[in-house]
Coordinates of C-alpha atoms in Angstrom, one line a residue:
M1 CA 146.7 -45.7 98.5
D2 CA 144.9 -48.5 96.7
L3 CA 143.3 -48.1 93.3
P4 CA 139.6 -47.6 94.4
R5 CA 140.6 -44.9 96.9
R6 CA 142.9 -43.2 94.4
L7 CA 140.1 -43.0 91.9
L8 CA 137.7 -41.9 94.6
K9 CA 140.0 -38.9 95.4
Q10 CA 140.9 -38.2 91.7
H11 CA 137.3 -38.0 90.4
F12 CA 135.1 -37.3 93.4
G13 CA 137.5 -35.5 95.8
Y14 CA 137.0 -37.9 98.8
S15 CA 139.9 -39.4 100.7
D16 CA 138.0 -42.4 101.9
F17 CA 134.7 -44.2 101.6
R18 CA 131.6 -43.6 103.8
P19 CA 130.4 -46.5 106.0
G20 CA 129.3 -49.4 103.9
Q21 CA 130.7 -48.1 100.6
G22 CA 134.1 -49.7 100.9
E23 CA 132.6 -53.1 101.7
V24 CA 130.4 -53.0 98.6
V25 CA 133.2 -51.9 96.4
D26 CA 135.5 -54.6 97.6
R27 CA 132.9 -57.3 97.0
L28 CA 132.0 -56.1 93.5
L29 CA 135.7 -56.1 92.6
G30 CA 135.9 -59.6 94.0
R31 CA 133.1 -60.6 91.5
W32 CA 130.4 -61.0 94.1
D33 CA 126.7 -60.2 93.3
V34 CA 125.5 -57.5 95.8
L35 CA 122.3 -56.2 97.3
S36 CA 122.9 -52.9 99.1
V37 CA 120.2 -51.1 101.0
M38 CA 121.4 -47.6 101.9
P39 CA 119.5 -44.5 102.9
T40 CA 119.1 -41.7 100.4
G41 CA 122.2 -39.5 100.5
A42 CA 124.5 -42.3 101.7
G43 CA 126.3 -42.5 98.4
K44 CA 124.9 -45.6 96.7
S45 CA 126.1 -44.4 93.3
I46 CA 129.8 -44.4 94.3
C47 CA 129.4 -48.1 95.2
Y48 CA 129.1 -49.0 91.5
Q49 CA 130.9 -46.1 89.9
I50 CA 134.2 -46.8 91.5
P51 CA 134.2 -50.5 90.6
A52 CA 133.1 -49.5 87.1
L53 CA 136.3 -47.4 86.8
C54 CA 138.5 -50.3 88.2
M55 CA 137.0 -53.0 86.0
E56 CA 137.9 -53.8 82.4
G57 CA 135.0 -53.2 80.0
L58 CA 131.6 -51.5 80.4
T59 CA 129.1 -51.1 83.3
L60 CA 125.4 -50.9 82.5
V61 CA 123.3 -49.0 85.0
V62 CA 119.6 -49.8 84.8
S63 CA 117.8 -46.7 85.9
P64 CA 114.0 -46.0 86.0
L65 CA 113.8 -42.4 85.0
I66 CA 115.3 -40.1 82.3
S67 CA 115.8 -37.3 84.9
L68 CA 117.9 -39.6 87.1
M69 CA 120.1 -40.7 84.2
K70 CA 120.7 -37.1 83.1
D71 CA 121.6 -36.0 86.7
Q72 CA 124.0 -38.8 87.1
V73 CA 125.8 -38.5 83.8
E74 CA 126.2 -34.7 84.1
G75 CA 127.9 -35.2 87.5
L76 CA 130.1 -38.0 86.2
L77 CA 131.2 -35.9 83.2
Q78 CA 132.2 -33.0 85.4
A79 CA 134.2 -35.4 87.5
G80 CA 136.1 -36.6 84.5
V81 CA 134.3 -40.0 84.2
P82 CA 133.3 -41.0 80.6
A83 CA 129.6 -41.8 80.8
A84 CA 126.5 -41.6 78.7
Y85 CA 122.8 -42.5 78.7
L86 CA 120.6 -44.1 76.1
N87 CA 116.9 -43.2 76.4
S88 CA 114.0 -41.7 74.5
S89 CA 115.2 -38.1 75.1
L90 CA 117.9 -38.6 72.5
T91 CA 117.3 -38.0 68.8
E92 CA 117.8 -40.9 66.5
R93 CA 121.1 -39.4 65.4
Q94 CA 122.3 -38.8 69.0
F95 CA 121.3 -42.3 70.0
A96 CA 123.3 -43.8 67.0
L97 CA 126.3 -41.7 67.9
A98 CA 126.2 -42.7 71.6
L99 CA 125.9 -46.4 70.6
H100 CA 128.8 -46.0 68.2
N101 CA 131.0 -44.4 70.9
A102 CA 130.0 -47.2 73.3
R103 CA 131.2 -49.8 70.7
M104 CA 134.5 -47.9 70.4
G105 CA 135.0 -48.2 74.2
K106 CA 134.7 -44.5 74.9
Y107 CA 132.5 -44.9 78.0
K108 CA 132.9 -46.7 81.3
L109 CA 129.3 -46.4 82.3
I110 CA 126.1 -46.3 80.3
Y111 CA 122.7 -45.6 81.9
V112 CA 119.7 -47.3 80.3
A113 CA 116.0 -47.8 81.1
P114 CA 114.9 -51.4 81.9
E115 CA 112.7 -51.4 78.8
R116 CA 115.7 -50.9 76.7
L117 CA 117.1 -54.3 77.7
E118 CA 114.2 -56.0 75.9
T119 CA 114.9 -54.5 72.4
A120 CA 116.6 -56.7 69.9
S121 CA 119.0 -53.9 68.7
F122 CA 120.3 -53.2 72.2
L123 CA 120.7 -56.9 73.0
T124 CA 122.8 -57.2 69.8
F125 CA 125.0 -54.4 71.0
A126 CA 125.3 -55.9 74.5
R127 CA 126.4 -59.3 73.2
E128 CA 129.3 -57.6 71.4
A129 CA 130.3 -55.2 74.2
P130 CA 132.5 -56.3 77.1
I131 CA 130.0 -55.8 79.9
S132 CA 131.6 -56.4 83.2
M133 CA 128.8 -55.3 85.6
V134 CA 125.1 -54.6 85.6
A135 CA 124.1 -52.2 88.3
V136 CA 120.3 -52.0 89.1
D137 CA 119.3 -48.7 90.7
E138 CA 116.0 -48.4 92.6
A139 CA 116.0 -52.2 92.7
H140 CA 112.8 -52.3 94.8
C141 CA 111.0 -51.7 91.4
V142 CA 111.6 -55.4 90.6
S143 CA 109.4 -56.5 93.6
Q144 CA 105.7 -56.9 93.4
W145 CA 105.8 -56.4 97.2
G146 CA 107.4 -53.0 96.7
Q147 CA 105.7 -49.6 96.2
D148 CA 107.0 -48.9 92.6
F149 CA 106.7 -52.2 90.8
R150 CA 107.9 -52.0 87.2
P151 CA 107.3 -55.2 85.2
S152 CA 110.1 -54.3 82.8
Y153 CA 112.6 -54.9 85.7
L154 CA 111.7 -58.6 85.5
A155 CA 113.5 -58.7 82.2
I156 CA 116.9 -58.0 83.8
P157 CA 117.8 -61.7 84.6
R158 CA 116.8 -62.7 81.1
F159 CA 119.1 -60.0 79.7
T160 CA 122.1 -61.0 81.7
A161 CA 121.6 -64.7 80.9
A162 CA 121.6 -63.9 77.2
L163 CA 125.1 -62.3 77.3
P164 CA 128.1 -64.4 76.3
S165 CA 129.3 -64.4 80.0
R166 CA 127.2 -63.3 82.9
P167 CA 128.4 -60.0 84.4
V168 CA 128.4 -59.2 88.1
V169 CA 125.0 -57.9 89.2
A170 CA 124.6 -55.2 91.8
A171 CA 121.3 -54.1 93.2
F172 CA 120.7 -50.8 95.1
T173 CA 117.8 -49.3 96.9
A174 CA 116.9 -47.1 99.8
T175 CA 113.5 -48.6 100.6
A176 CA 113.2 -52.3 101.1
T177 CA 111.5 -54.2 103.9
P178 CA 112.9 -57.7 104.7
E179 CA 110.2 -59.2 102.5
V180 CA 111.1 -56.9 99.6
R181 CA 114.9 -57.7 100.0
E182 CA 114.2 -61.4 99.7
D183 CA 112.1 -60.7 96.6
I184 CA 114.8 -58.6 94.9
I185 CA 117.3 -61.4 95.4
R186 CA 114.9 -63.9 93.9
Q187 CA 113.6 -61.8 91.0
L188 CA 117.0 -60.6 89.9
E189 CA 118.5 -64.1 90.4
L190 CA 121.4 -62.8 92.4
R191 CA 123.9 -65.6 93.1
E192 CA 124.8 -65.9 96.8
P193 CA 124.8 -62.1 97.0
F194 CA 126.6 -60.0 99.6
L195 CA 123.8 -58.2 101.5
L196 CA 124.5 -54.9 103.0
V197 CA 121.8 -53.1 105.0
S198 CA 123.5 -50.0 106.3
G199 CA 120.5 -48.6 108.1
F200 CA 117.6 -46.4 107.2
D201 CA 118.1 -43.6 109.7
R202 CA 118.7 -40.1 108.3
P203 CA 119.8 -38.2 111.5
N204 CA 119.7 -34.8 109.7
L205 CA 115.9 -35.2 108.9
F206 CA 113.3 -33.8 111.3
W207 CA 110.1 -35.7 111.0
E208 CA 106.7 -34.1 111.8
V209 CA 103.0 -34.8 111.4
Q210 CA 100.4 -32.0 111.7
T211 CA 96.6 -32.4 111.6
P212 CA 95.6 -28.8 110.9
R213 CA 92.1 -27.3 110.5
S214 CA 93.3 -25.6 107.3
K215 CA 96.1 -27.3 105.3
R216 CA 96.5 -24.1 103.2
E217 CA 97.2 -22.0 106.3
A218 CA 99.5 -24.6 107.8
L219 CA 101.5 -24.8 104.5
L220 CA 101.6 -21.0 104.2
A221 CA 103.0 -20.7 107.8
F222 CA 105.6 -23.4 107.2
L223 CA 106.8 -22.0 103.9
S224 CA 107.0 -18.5 105.4
A225 CA 109.3 -19.9 108.1
H226 CA 111.5 -21.4 105.3
E227 CA 111.6 -18.4 103.0
G228 CA 114.5 -18.4 100.6
E229 CA 115.0 -22.2 100.9
S230 CA 114.5 -24.8 98.3
G231 CA 111.6 -27.3 98.9
L232 CA 109.2 -29.8 97.6
V233 CA 105.4 -30.0 98.2
Y234 CA 103.8 -33.4 97.3
C235 CA 100.1 -33.7 96.6
S236 CA 98.1 -36.9 95.9
T237 CA 96.3 -35.7 92.8
R238 CA 96.9 -33.4 89.8
K239 CA 93.9 -31.3 90.9
N240 CA 95.5 -30.6 94.3
V241 CA 98.8 -29.8 92.6
E242 CA 97.2 -27.1 90.4
E243 CA 95.2 -25.6 93.3
V244 CA 98.1 -25.6 95.8
C245 CA 100.6 -24.2 93.2
A246 CA 98.2 -21.4 92.2
F247 CA 97.6 -20.6 95.9
L248 CA 101.3 -20.3 96.6
Q249 CA 101.9 -18.2 93.5
E250 CA 99.1 -15.8 94.6
R251 CA 100.8 -15.5 97.9
G252 CA 104.1 -14.4 96.2
F253 CA 106.0 -17.7 96.4
S254 CA 108.4 -18.7 93.6
A255 CA 106.5 -21.9 92.9
T256 CA 106.0 -24.2 89.9
R257 CA 104.1 -27.4 89.2
Y258 CA 104.8 -31.0 88.1
H259 CA 102.5 -33.8 87.2
A260 CA 101.9 -36.4 84.5
G261 CA 99.1 -34.4 82.9
L262 CA 101.5 -31.6 81.7
E263 CA 103.1 -31.5 78.4
P264 CA 106.6 -33.1 78.5
A265 CA 108.2 -29.8 77.5
E266 CA 106.6 -28.0 80.5
R267 CA 107.4 -30.8 82.9
S268 CA 111.1 -30.8 81.8
R269 CA 111.3 -27.0 82.0
N270 CA 109.7 -26.8 85.5
Q271 CA 111.9 -29.6 86.8
E272 CA 115.0 -27.8 85.5
N273 CA 114.0 -24.5 87.0
F274 CA 113.7 -26.2 90.3
V275 CA 116.9 -28.3 90.1
Y276 CA 118.9 -25.3 88.8
G277 CA 117.6 -23.0 91.5
S278 CA 115.6 -20.4 89.6
T279 CA 112.4 -21.7 91.2
Q280 CA 112.4 -22.3 95.0
V281 CA 109.3 -24.5 95.4
I282 CA 107.9 -27.3 93.2
V283 CA 104.4 -28.6 93.9
A284 CA 104.2 -32.2 92.5
T285 CA 102.5 -35.5 92.4
N286 CA 104.6 -38.6 93.1
A287 CA 105.4 -38.5 89.3
F288 CA 108.2 -36.2 90.4
G289 CA 111.2 -37.2 92.4
M290 CA 112.6 -40.6 91.9
G291 CA 116.3 -40.1 91.4
I292 CA 116.3 -36.3 91.5
D293 CA 119.7 -35.6 92.8
K294 CA 119.3 -32.0 94.0
P295 CA 121.2 -32.1 97.3
D296 CA 120.1 -28.8 98.9
V297 CA 116.4 -29.4 99.3
R298 CA 115.7 -28.1 102.8
Y299 CA 112.2 -29.4 103.3
V300 CA 109.6 -31.8 101.8
V301 CA 106.0 -31.2 102.7
H302 CA 103.4 -33.8 102.0
Y303 CA 100.1 -31.9 101.6
N304 CA 98.3 -35.3 101.5
M305 CA 99.2 -38.5 103.2
P306 CA 101.0 -41.0 100.8
K307 CA 99.5 -44.5 100.5
D308 CA 102.4 -46.3 102.1
L309 CA 105.5 -45.7 104.3
E310 CA 107.8 -46.9 101.5
S311 CA 106.6 -44.0 99.3
Y312 CA 106.7 -41.5 102.1
Y313 CA 110.2 -42.4 103.2
Q314 CA 111.5 -42.3 99.6
E315 CA 109.7 -39.0 98.8
A316 CA 110.6 -37.3 102.1
G317 CA 114.2 -38.5 101.5
R318 CA 114.6 -35.9 98.8
A319 CA 115.3 -33.5 101.6
G320 CA 118.8 -33.0 103.0
R321 CA 120.8 -35.2 100.7
D322 CA 123.7 -32.9 101.4
G323 CA 123.7 -33.9 105.1
D324 CA 122.5 -30.5 106.3
A325 CA 119.4 -30.3 108.5
A326 CA 116.1 -30.6 106.7
H327 CA 112.4 -30.8 107.6
C328 CA 109.9 -33.5 106.6
L329 CA 106.3 -32.4 107.3
L330 CA 103.2 -34.4 106.6
L331 CA 99.8 -32.5 106.7
Y332 CA 97.2 -35.2 107.5
S333 CA 93.4 -35.3 107.3
A334 CA 91.0 -38.2 107.5
A335 CA 89.9 -37.5 103.9
D336 CA 93.4 -38.6 102.8
I337 CA 92.5 -42.2 103.6
Q338 CA 89.5 -42.3 101.3
T339 CA 91.6 -40.6 98.5
N340 CA 94.3 -43.3 98.8
R341 CA 91.7 -46.1 98.9
F342 CA 90.3 -44.8 95.7
L343 CA 93.8 -44.5 94.1
I344 CA 94.7 -48.0 95.2
E345 CA 91.6 -49.6 93.8
Q346 CA 91.8 -47.6 90.6
Q347 CA 95.4 -48.6 90.1
G348 CA 94.4 -52.2 90.6
R349 CA 91.9 -52.0 87.8
E350 CA 94.4 -50.4 85.5
T351 CA 97.4 -52.8 86.0
E352 CA 96.0 -56.2 86.7
T353 CA 94.0 -58.4 84.3
D354 CA 93.8 -61.4 86.6
E355 CA 91.0 -60.9 89.2
E356 CA 92.7 -63.0 91.9
E357 CA 96.0 -61.2 91.4
R358 CA 94.3 -57.8 91.4
A359 CA 92.5 -58.6 94.7
R360 CA 95.8 -59.7 96.3
R361 CA 97.5 -56.5 95.2
I362 CA 94.7 -54.4 96.6
E363 CA 94.7 -56.2 99.9
Q364 CA 98.4 -55.8 100.2
D365 CA 98.3 -52.1 99.4
L366 CA 95.4 -51.5 101.8
A367 CA 97.5 -53.2 104.6
R368 CA 100.3 -50.8 103.8
L369 CA 97.9 -47.9 103.8
K370 CA 96.8 -48.9 107.3
Q371 CA 100.4 -48.7 108.5
M372 CA 100.8 -45.3 106.9
T373 CA 97.7 -44.1 108.7
Y374 CA 99.0 -45.4 112.1
Y375 CA 102.1 -43.3 111.5
C376 CA 100.0 -40.2 111.2
H377 CA 98.2 -41.0 114.5
T378 CA 101.0 -42.4 116.7
T379 CA 102.1 -40.4 119.7
D380 CA 105.3 -42.4 119.8
C381 CA 108.6 -41.3 118.3
L382 CA 108.1 -40.8 114.5
R383 CA 111.7 -41.8 113.7
H384 CA 111.4 -45.0 115.7
Y385 CA 108.1 -45.8 113.9
I386 CA 109.7 -45.5 110.5
L387 CA 112.9 -47.5 111.4
R388 CA 110.9 -50.2 113.1
Y389 CA 108.7 -50.6 110.0
F390 CA 111.8 -51.3 107.9
G391 CA 113.1 -53.8 110.4
E392 CA 115.7 -51.7 112.1
G393 CA 116.0 -51.7 115.9
T394 CA 116.4 -48.3 117.6
R395 CA 115.8 -46.6 120.8
E396 CA 112.2 -45.7 121.4
Y397 CA 112.6 -41.9 121.5
C398 CA 115.0 -39.9 119.3
G399 CA 114.4 -36.6 121.1
D400 CA 114.4 -34.7 117.8
C401 CA 111.1 -35.3 115.9
G402 CA 107.7 -33.6 116.0
N403 CA 106.4 -36.1 118.6
C404 CA 109.5 -36.1 120.7
R405 CA 109.4 -32.3 120.9
A406 CA 105.6 -32.3 121.7
Y407 CA 104.0 -32.1 125.1
F408 CA 101.7 -35.0 125.9
E409 CA 99.4 -35.8 128.8
E410 CA 98.5 -39.3 129.8
R411 CA 94.7 -39.4 129.8
D412 CA 92.0 -42.0 130.7
L413 CA 90.0 -42.5 127.6
T414 CA 88.0 -45.5 128.9
E415 CA 84.6 -43.7 128.9
D416 CA 85.1 -42.4 125.3
A417 CA 86.2 -45.9 124.2
Q418 CA 83.1 -47.5 125.7
K419 CA 80.9 -45.0 123.8
I420 CA 82.6 -45.8 120.6
L421 CA 82.5 -49.6 121.0
S422 CA 78.9 -49.4 122.0
C423 CA 78.0 -47.2 119.0
V424 CA 79.7 -49.7 116.6
K425 CA 77.8 -52.6 118.2
R426 CA 74.4 -50.8 118.3
A427 CA 74.9 -49.8 114.6
G428 CA 75.1 -53.5 113.8
E429 CA 78.8 -53.4 112.8
R430 CA 77.7 -52.3 109.4
F431 CA 79.3 -48.9 109.1
G432 CA 82.8 -47.4 108.7
T433 CA 84.9 -45.0 110.6
T434 CA 83.4 -41.8 109.1
A435 CA 79.8 -42.8 109.8
I436 CA 80.4 -43.9 113.4
A437 CA 82.2 -40.6 114.0
D438 CA 79.2 -38.7 112.6
V439 CA 76.8 -40.5 114.9
L440 CA 78.9 -39.9 118.0
R441 CA 79.3 -36.2 117.2
G442 CA 75.5 -35.8 116.5
A443 CA 75.8 -34.9 112.9
Q444 CA 72.7 -34.4 110.8
N445 CA 73.5 -35.5 107.3
E446 CA 71.8 -37.6 104.7
R447 CA 73.5 -40.9 105.7
V448 CA 72.6 -40.5 109.4
V449 CA 68.9 -39.8 108.6
K450 CA 68.6 -42.4 105.8
W451 CA 69.8 -45.2 108.2
E452 CA 68.0 -43.8 111.2
L453 CA 71.3 -43.6 113.1
H454 CA 70.1 -40.5 115.0
K455 CA 67.8 -42.8 116.9
L456 CA 70.7 -44.8 118.5
P457 CA 71.3 -44.2 122.2
T458 CA 75.0 -43.2 121.4
Y459 CA 73.9 -40.5 119.0
G460 CA 75.8 -37.3 120.0
A461 CA 77.6 -39.1 122.9
L462 CA 80.9 -37.4 122.0
S463 CA 79.5 -34.1 120.7
A464 CA 82.0 -32.2 122.9
L465 CA 84.9 -33.6 120.9
S466 CA 86.1 -32.4 117.5
R467 CA 85.8 -34.7 114.6
D468 CA 89.6 -35.3 114.5
E469 CA 89.5 -36.2 118.2
V470 CA 86.8 -38.8 117.7
L471 CA 88.6 -40.2 114.7
S472 CA 91.9 -40.4 116.6
R473 CA 90.1 -42.4 119.4
I474 CA 88.6 -44.8 116.9
R475 CA 92.1 -45.2 115.3
L476 CA 93.5 -45.9 118.8
L477 CA 91.0 -48.7 119.3
L478 CA 92.0 -50.1 116.0
E479 CA 95.7 -50.0 116.9
R480 CA 95.1 -51.5 120.3
G481 CA 93.1 -54.4 118.8
Y482 CA 89.7 -53.6 120.3
L483 CA 88.2 -52.8 116.8
R484 CA 89.1 -54.2 113.4
Q485 CA 88.3 -52.9 110.0
Q486 CA 86.9 -55.1 107.3
D487 CA 88.7 -54.8 103.9
G488 CA 86.7 -54.2 100.8
P489 CA 85.3 -51.2 98.9
Y490 CA 83.3 -50.1 102.1
P491 CA 85.4 -51.0 105.1
T492 CA 83.2 -51.4 108.1
L493 CA 84.2 -51.5 111.8
E494 CA 83.5 -54.5 114.0
L495 CA 84.3 -55.4 117.6
T496 CA 87.0 -57.9 118.4
P497 CA 86.7 -60.4 121.4
T498 CA 88.9 -58.1 123.5
A499 CA 86.4 -55.2 123.2
G500 CA 84.4 -56.9 126.0
D501 CA 87.3 -56.2 128.4
I502 CA 86.6 -52.5 128.1
L503 CA 82.8 -52.7 127.8
F504 CA 82.1 -55.3 130.6
R505 CA 85.2 -56.3 132.5
G506 CA 86.6 -53.0 133.8
E507 CA 89.7 -52.7 131.7
K508 CA 91.0 -49.1 131.4
L509 CA 92.2 -47.4 128.2
T510 CA 94.9 -44.8 128.6
A511 CA 96.8 -42.9 126.0
R512 CA 99.2 -40.1 125.5
V513 CA 97.4 -37.1 124.0
K514 CA 99.2 -34.2 122.4
V515 CA 98.4 -30.9 124.1
S516 CA 101.1 -28.6 122.5
T517 CA 104.2 -28.7 120.4
D518 CA 107.5 -26.9 120.2
R519 CA 107.4 -25.9 116.6
A520 CA 111.0 -24.7 116.5
A521 CA 112.5 -25.7 113.2
P522 CA 115.6 -28.0 113.4
Q523 CA 118.7 -25.9 113.8
L524 CA 121.9 -26.2 111.7
S525 CA 124.6 -27.7 113.8
A526 CA 127.6 -25.7 114.9
Q527 CA 129.7 -27.6 112.4
Q528 CA 127.5 -26.3 109.6
G529 CA 127.2 -22.7 110.9
D530 CA 130.9 -21.9 111.8
V531 CA 131.9 -20.4 108.4
P532 CA 132.4 -16.7 107.5
P533 CA 129.0 -15.8 105.9
A534 CA 130.5 -13.2 103.5
L535 CA 133.0 -15.7 102.1
Y536 CA 130.5 -18.5 101.9
A537 CA 128.1 -16.2 100.0
R538 CA 130.9 -15.2 97.6
L539 CA 131.8 -18.8 96.9
Q540 CA 128.1 -19.7 96.3
Q541 CA 127.9 -16.8 93.8
L542 CA 131.0 -17.9 92.0
R543 CA 129.7 -21.5 91.9
Q544 CA 126.4 -20.2 90.4
Q545 CA 128.2 -18.3 87.7
L546 CA 130.4 -21.3 86.7
A547 CA 127.4 -23.6 86.7
K548 CA 125.5 -21.2 84.4
Q549 CA 128.4 -21.1 82.0
L550 CA 128.5 -24.9 81.9
G551 CA 124.7 -25.4 81.8
V552 CA 124.6 -27.6 84.9
P553 CA 123.1 -27.3 88.4
A554 CA 125.2 -25.5 90.9
Y555 CA 125.8 -28.6 93.0
V556 CA 127.5 -30.3 90.1
V557 CA 130.4 -27.8 90.4
F558 CA 130.8 -28.2 94.2
S559 CA 128.4 -29.2 97.0
N560 CA 127.5 -26.9 99.9
G561 CA 129.6 -29.1 102.2
T562 CA 132.7 -28.6 100.0
L563 CA 132.2 -24.8 99.9
R564 CA 132.0 -24.8 103.7
E565 CA 135.2 -26.8 103.9
M566 CA 136.9 -24.2 101.7
C567 CA 135.7 -21.5 104.1
R568 CA 137.2 -23.4 107.1
Q569 CA 140.5 -24.4 105.5
L570 CA 141.1 -21.3 103.4
P571 CA 143.5 -23.0 101.0
R572 CA 146.2 -20.9 99.4
S573 CA 147.4 -23.3 96.7
E574 CA 146.0 -26.0 94.4
G575 CA 147.8 -28.6 96.6
E576 CA 146.0 -27.3 99.7
L577 CA 142.7 -27.1 97.7
L578 CA 143.0 -30.9 96.9
K579 CA 142.9 -31.6 100.7
V580 CA 139.3 -30.2 100.8
S581 CA 136.8 -33.0 100.8
G582 CA 134.9 -33.0 97.5
V583 CA 137.7 -31.5 95.4
G584 CA 139.2 -34.0 92.9
E585 CA 141.8 -33.6 90.2
Q586 CA 139.4 -32.9 87.5
K587 CA 137.6 -30.1 89.4
R588 CA 140.8 -28.7 90.6
K589 CA 142.0 -28.3 87.1
R590 CA 138.6 -26.8 85.9
F591 CA 137.6 -24.7 88.9
G592 CA 140.5 -24.5 91.3
R593 CA 142.1 -21.2 90.3
A594 CA 138.7 -19.3 90.3
F595 CA 137.9 -20.4 93.9
L596 CA 141.5 -19.8 95.2
E597 CA 141.3 -16.2 93.8
A598 CA 137.9 -15.6 95.5
I599 CA 139.3 -16.9 98.8
E600 CA 142.4 -14.8 98.5
A601 CA 140.4 -11.6 97.6
W602 CA 138.2 -12.2 100.7
R603 CA 141.4 -12.8 102.8
Q604 CA 142.8 -9.4 101.6
E605 CA 139.6 -7.6 102.5
Q606 CA 140.0 -9.0 106.1
G607 CA 143.5 -7.5 106.4
G608 CA 145.5 -10.3 104.7
A609 CA 145.4 -12.7 107.6

């Protein structure tokens, strides 16, 4: 067995690399720069942790969040890998001690925030330390075309250039369109990098969109069906987080909250309660989540539509990191569009000083919002839509998402389309989606009266339809190119030249309309469910006790998958235990005897078989 695989087994308990990992490891050990795009849960960290152990010297890992560094370092220490993090959570004395240990060569990996690279004291340390590799996690943060742009990431190439000799640079992300990938290579100044795009598909995730009359009731029904499971509920605003969390607590759910408006101590406490399993549901804004390594999240619910597919894919990707089946549900309403437009425009004012640059950013973000909205309205396969957005070819129907499980009817919507197009034209192409929907449904509100829209011939022409049905038909006309929406603070609808095909030239408009849905939750595969329940529960309880003693999350001891493998293989000796995937030398020494005794006790209860 070669050195990388020997270290993989020794520290992490795996006999071989997952698809893509081995290629990245080999290239890094061959001193190639690398850009690796791998889905959440595919094992990106192993791709730089194993080379770090093989190489002489130190590996710096640039990481965007304190919580991510803490999770990673805790896991490495339990696996017997000397690692540390340098960030603002440390006291001055702790920081000085960590830096001293680093100078003494006691660590193989050090995690730092990108802002740290710009400080004179750290650069002085880095110039003296034998840095062999710089690994950039969440590398999409370096791209202004990405969804989480962090200007401090732009300092990374200046930092590497200032070192006595340039180290290997490796960039990793789970969310990067082809445009963002090109930007990462350019901004990080990667030198003829090896590019690995291992695919974006997460087969264990079930994707679903609902447009409920009451989001609260839909959320309540969903969480009741997932009682006892760990899950995340994302909201777009702090106000929504507070209201939804209070609602769930009133209904008896073990729920807590997380957003940037809370005191740091409460944020940290609530996050730890969720990660360690004492709280089952966390309701959060997108301030929570990047790099959270909790593998047993069984569902992610978006109470509000995110502002782009990159954010949605990354946030929903918190679910099912352990490979078990997990559910990603998005609760959509038309009001989400206006909320996101406001957030995009507000963010533009806060982050950009140059008016031209601000306008460009807003235009770019609004275009991404449009793609996110189309996702919520599509009747096509949701998995296919996501993969196509990220540039990955796939079959048109996966057979296992909310739309693939739904029942649709092909309907002729030509007459409805003619009424909508006529209404837009008669209103002078001066109003947006909401106003046109109000006119068509015969609403009597201030805007309709003020602009005398109730006098139009199309007023009330679609009163038999619900508001969501009218809005979905307008969205369909936008998707098919018969309408377009002007950008700006008040986006108005206008007809395109092809609108005349439906209005005057006899063209038909047909579409698949959802009439019912099989709401059955995704089932665990036979492979996941073929273990003795009593033994599995006993090993989980033992894992929890050990984790509590060590002050770490349960999954740091062993993953659910490793516990299931123990239940299947029923090892009798430490040698047999080492054959279980996920059991390495360090964990065998630390935890092996306790788990072997638990398995043997269960075996005796079964008659000693």
